[in-house]
CSV table of C-alpha atoms in Angstrom, one decimal:
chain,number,residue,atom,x,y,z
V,1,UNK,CA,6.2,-54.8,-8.0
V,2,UNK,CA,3.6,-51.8,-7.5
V,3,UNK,CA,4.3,-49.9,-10.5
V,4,UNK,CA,0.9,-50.7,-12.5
V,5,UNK,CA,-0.7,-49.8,-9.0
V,6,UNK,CA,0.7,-46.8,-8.2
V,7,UNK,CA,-0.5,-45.6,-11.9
V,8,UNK,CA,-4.0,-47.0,-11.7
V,9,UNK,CA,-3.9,-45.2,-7.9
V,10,UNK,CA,-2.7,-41.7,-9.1
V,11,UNK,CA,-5.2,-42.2,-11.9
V,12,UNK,CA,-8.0,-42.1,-9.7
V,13,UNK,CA,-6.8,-39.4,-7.6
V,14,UNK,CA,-9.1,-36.2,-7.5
V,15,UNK,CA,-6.4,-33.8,-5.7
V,16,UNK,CA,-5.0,-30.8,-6.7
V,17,UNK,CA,-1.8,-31.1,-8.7
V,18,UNK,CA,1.1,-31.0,-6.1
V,19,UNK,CA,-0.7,-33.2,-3.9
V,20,UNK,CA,-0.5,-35.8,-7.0
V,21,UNK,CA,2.7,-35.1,-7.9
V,22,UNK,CA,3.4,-35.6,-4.2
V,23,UNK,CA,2.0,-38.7,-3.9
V,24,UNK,CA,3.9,-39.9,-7.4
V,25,UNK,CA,7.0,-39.2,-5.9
V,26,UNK,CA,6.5,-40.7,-2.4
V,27,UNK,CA,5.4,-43.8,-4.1
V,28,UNK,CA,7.5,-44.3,-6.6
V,29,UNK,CA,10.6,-43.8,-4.5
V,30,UNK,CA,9.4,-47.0,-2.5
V,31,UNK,CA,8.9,-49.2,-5.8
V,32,UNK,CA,12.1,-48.4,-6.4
V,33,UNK,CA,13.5,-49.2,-3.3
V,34,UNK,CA,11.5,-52.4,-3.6
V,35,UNK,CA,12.3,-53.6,-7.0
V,36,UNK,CA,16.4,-52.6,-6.0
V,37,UNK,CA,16.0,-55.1,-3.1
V,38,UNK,CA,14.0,-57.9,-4.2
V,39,UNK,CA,14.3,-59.3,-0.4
V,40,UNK,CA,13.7,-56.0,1.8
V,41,UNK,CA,9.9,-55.1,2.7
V,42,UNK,CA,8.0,-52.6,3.2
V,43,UNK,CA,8.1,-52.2,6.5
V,44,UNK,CA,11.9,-52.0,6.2
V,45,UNK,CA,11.5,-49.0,3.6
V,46,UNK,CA,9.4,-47.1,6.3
V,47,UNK,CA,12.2,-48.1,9.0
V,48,UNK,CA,14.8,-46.8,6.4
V,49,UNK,CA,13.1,-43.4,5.7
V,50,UNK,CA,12.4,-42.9,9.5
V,51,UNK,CA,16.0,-43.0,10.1
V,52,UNK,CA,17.4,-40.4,7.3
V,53,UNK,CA,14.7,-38.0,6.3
V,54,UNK,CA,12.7,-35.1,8.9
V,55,UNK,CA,9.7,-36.0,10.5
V,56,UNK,CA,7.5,-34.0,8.7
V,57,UNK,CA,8.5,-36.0,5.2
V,58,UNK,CA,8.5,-39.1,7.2
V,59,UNK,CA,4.8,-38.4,8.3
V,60,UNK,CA,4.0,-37.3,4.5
V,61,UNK,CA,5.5,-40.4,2.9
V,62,UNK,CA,4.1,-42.6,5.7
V,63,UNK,CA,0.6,-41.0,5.0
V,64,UNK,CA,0.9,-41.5,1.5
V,65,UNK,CA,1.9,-45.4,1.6
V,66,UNK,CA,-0.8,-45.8,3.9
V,67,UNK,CA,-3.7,-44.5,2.0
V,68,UNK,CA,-2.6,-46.3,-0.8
V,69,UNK,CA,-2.3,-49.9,0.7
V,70,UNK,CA,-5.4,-49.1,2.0
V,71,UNK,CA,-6.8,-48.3,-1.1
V,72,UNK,CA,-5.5,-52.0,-2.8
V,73,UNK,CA,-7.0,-53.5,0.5
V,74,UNK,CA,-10.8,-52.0,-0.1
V,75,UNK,CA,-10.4,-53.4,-4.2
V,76,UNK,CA,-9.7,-56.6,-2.4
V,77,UNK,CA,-5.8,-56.4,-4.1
V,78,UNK,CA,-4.5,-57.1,-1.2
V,79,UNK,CA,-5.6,-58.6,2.1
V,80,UNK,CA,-3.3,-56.5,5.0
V,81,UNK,CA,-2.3,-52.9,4.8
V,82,UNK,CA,1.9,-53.7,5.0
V,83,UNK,CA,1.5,-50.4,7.0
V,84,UNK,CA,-1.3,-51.3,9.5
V,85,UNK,CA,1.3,-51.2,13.2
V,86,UNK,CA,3.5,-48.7,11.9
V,87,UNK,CA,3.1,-45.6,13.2
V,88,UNK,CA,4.3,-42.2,12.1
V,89,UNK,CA,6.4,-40.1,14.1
V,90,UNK,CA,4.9,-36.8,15.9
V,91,UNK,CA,5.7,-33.8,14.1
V,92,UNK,CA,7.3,-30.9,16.3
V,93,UNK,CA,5.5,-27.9,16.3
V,94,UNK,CA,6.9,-24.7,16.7
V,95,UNK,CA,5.1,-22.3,19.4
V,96,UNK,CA,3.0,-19.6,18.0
V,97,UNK,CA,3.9,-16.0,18.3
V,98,UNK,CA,1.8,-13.3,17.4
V,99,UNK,CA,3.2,-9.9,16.1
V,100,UNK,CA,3.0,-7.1,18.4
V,101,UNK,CA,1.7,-4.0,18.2
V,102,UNK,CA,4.9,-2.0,17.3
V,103,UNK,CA,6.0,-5.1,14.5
V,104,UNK,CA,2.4,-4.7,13.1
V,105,UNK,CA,3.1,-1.3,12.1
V,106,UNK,CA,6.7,-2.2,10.9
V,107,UNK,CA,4.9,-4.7,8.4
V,108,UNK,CA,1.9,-2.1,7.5
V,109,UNK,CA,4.2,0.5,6.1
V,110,UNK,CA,7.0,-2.4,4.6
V,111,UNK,CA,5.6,-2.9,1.6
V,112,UNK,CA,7.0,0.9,-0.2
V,113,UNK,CA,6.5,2.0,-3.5
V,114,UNK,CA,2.8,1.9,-5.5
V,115,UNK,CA,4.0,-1.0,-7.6
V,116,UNK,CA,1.0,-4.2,-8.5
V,117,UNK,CA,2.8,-6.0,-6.6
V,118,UNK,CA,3.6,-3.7,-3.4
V,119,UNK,CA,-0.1,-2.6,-3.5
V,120,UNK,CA,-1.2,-6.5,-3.4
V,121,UNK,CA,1.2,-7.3,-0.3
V,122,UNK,CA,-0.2,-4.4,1.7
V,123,UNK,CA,-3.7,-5.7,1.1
V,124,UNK,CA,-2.4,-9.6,2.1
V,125,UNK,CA,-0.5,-8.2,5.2
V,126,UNK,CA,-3.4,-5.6,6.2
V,127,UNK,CA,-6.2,-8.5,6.1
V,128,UNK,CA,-3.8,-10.8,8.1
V,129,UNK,CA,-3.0,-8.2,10.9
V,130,UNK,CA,-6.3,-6.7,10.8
V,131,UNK,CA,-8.7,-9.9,11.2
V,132,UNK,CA,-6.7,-12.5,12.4
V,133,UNK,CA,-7.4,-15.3,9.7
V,134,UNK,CA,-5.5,-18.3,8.8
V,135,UNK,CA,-3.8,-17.8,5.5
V,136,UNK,CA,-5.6,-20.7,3.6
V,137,UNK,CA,-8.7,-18.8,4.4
V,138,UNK,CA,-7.4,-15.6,3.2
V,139,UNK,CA,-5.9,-17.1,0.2
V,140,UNK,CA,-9.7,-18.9,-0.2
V,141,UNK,CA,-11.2,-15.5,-0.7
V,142,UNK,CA,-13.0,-13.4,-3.0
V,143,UNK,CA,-13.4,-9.8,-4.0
V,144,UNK,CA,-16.9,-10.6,-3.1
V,145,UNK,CA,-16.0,-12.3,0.5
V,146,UNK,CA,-13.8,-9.0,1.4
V,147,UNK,CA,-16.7,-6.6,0.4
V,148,UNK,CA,-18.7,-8.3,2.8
V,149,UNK,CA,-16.1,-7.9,5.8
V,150,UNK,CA,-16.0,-5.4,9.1
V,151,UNK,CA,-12.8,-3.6,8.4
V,152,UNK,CA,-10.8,-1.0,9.5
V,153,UNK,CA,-11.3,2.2,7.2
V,154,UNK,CA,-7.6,2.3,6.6
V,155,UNK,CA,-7.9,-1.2,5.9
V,156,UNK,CA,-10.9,-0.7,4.0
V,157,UNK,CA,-8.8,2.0,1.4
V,158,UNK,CA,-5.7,-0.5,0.7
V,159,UNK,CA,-8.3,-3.4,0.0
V,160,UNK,CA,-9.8,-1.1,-2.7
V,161,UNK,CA,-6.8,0.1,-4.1
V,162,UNK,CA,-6.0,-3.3,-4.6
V,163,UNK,CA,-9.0,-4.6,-6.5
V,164,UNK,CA,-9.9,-1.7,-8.3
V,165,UNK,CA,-6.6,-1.0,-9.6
V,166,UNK,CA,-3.4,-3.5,-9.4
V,167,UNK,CA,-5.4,-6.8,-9.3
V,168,UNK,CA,-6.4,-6.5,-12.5
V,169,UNK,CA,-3.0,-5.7,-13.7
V,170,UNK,CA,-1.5,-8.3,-11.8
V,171,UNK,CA,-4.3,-10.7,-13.6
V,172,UNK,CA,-3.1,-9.8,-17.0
V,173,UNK,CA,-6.4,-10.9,-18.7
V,174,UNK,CA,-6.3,-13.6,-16.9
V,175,UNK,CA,-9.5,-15.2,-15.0
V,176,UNK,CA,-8.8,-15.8,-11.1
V,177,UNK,CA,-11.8,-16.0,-8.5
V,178,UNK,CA,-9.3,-15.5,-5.7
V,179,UNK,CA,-8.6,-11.9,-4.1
V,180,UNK,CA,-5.0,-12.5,-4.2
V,181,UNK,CA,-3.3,-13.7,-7.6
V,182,UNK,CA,0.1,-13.9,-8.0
V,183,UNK,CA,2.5,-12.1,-10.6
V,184,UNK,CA,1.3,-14.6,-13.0
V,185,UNK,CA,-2.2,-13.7,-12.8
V,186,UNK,CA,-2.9,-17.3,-10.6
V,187,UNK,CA,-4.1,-17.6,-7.6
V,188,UNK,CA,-1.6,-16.9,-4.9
V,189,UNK,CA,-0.6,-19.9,-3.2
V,190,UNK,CA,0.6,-20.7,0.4
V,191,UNK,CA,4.2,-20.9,-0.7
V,192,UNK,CA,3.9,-17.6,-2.1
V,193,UNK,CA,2.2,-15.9,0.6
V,194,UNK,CA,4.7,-16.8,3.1
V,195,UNK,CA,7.6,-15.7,1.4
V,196,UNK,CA,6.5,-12.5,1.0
V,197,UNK,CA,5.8,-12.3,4.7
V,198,UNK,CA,9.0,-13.6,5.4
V,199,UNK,CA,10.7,-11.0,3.0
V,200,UNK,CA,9.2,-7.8,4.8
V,201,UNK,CA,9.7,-9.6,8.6
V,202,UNK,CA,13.3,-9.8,7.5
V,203,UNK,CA,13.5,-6.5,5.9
V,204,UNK,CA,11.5,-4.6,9.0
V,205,UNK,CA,14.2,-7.0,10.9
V,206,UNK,CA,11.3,-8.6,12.9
């Protein structure tokens, strides 16, 4: 039904590679639905998702079937967005919570050994505690951006530790831009950074 437009759609695309393969998946899962039942709509594909998946992949699939009936709208594909009236539900958020003075230096001194790896996650959690920042904007920075930063001395030493010693073993001749690369040498990404806060939160039992 859509299939030819869904590939011409992610064609075009000029996202980042989960974000395609995100939409892919989203959209592909409704020409299926669609082409499985010949009569149903798809307005009765977004009531179907709303009633067995969680908000937050409701509002993700609803986002991405919206932006791409738009898109067949604007190429003059189609006349009506079949989502125009159907409106996502509100994601929950949880409350935030900011760690306290005694769980801060729980986290500062987690991260044991001199390891690449143990040296990099006391520079991520030291530039988190110590400034504040949102982690796509720490994971957005360079060795340059840091240099340039008001930091506590203590702060100052694990950062250099860091780049002038495990960061390029953890890069393994490998290129990155980023402060922080993963054990592959990449760029650390969110998924990545999170889990190893949540591994020393849990281990420091915070």
């Amino acid at each position: 039904m859509y299939r030819e437009e869904i590939e011409n759609f992610i064609a075009q695309l000029n996202k980042s590679n989960n974000t395609i393969i995100s939409y892919r998946r989203d959209l592909m899962q409704m020409e299926d639905y669609l082409q499985t039942n010949p009569d149903r709509t798809v307005r009765d594909y977004a009531e179907l998702i709303a009633s067995e998946k969680s908000t937050a992949s409701v509002s993700r699939i609803y986002s991405s079937m919206n932006v791409f009936f738009r898109n067949l709208v604007l190429s003059g594909a189609m006349e009506k967005n079949p989502m125009d009236g159907i409106v996502p539900p509100k994601v929950k958020k949880n409350p935030r919570r900011s760690f306290t003075d005694d769980e801060k230096l729980v986290l500062k001194s987690m991260p044991k050994g001199y390891s690449d790896k143990a040296v990099r996650d006391r520079a991520m959690i030291a530039i988190m505690l110590d400034t504040g920042m949102k982690v796509s904007a720490i994971l957005n920075l360079t060795p340059e951006d840091v240099s340039k930063m008001e930091l506590p001395m203590e702060t100052r030493i694990i950062i250099d530790d860091y780049i002038y010693g495990s960061r390029e073993s953890l890069l393994a001749g490998n290129t990155c831009d980023r402060l922080f690369a993963n054990c592959e040498g990449k760029p650390m990404s969110r998924q990545g950074f999170w889990k190893v806060i949540k591994k020393y939160t849990k281990d420091g039992g915070i």
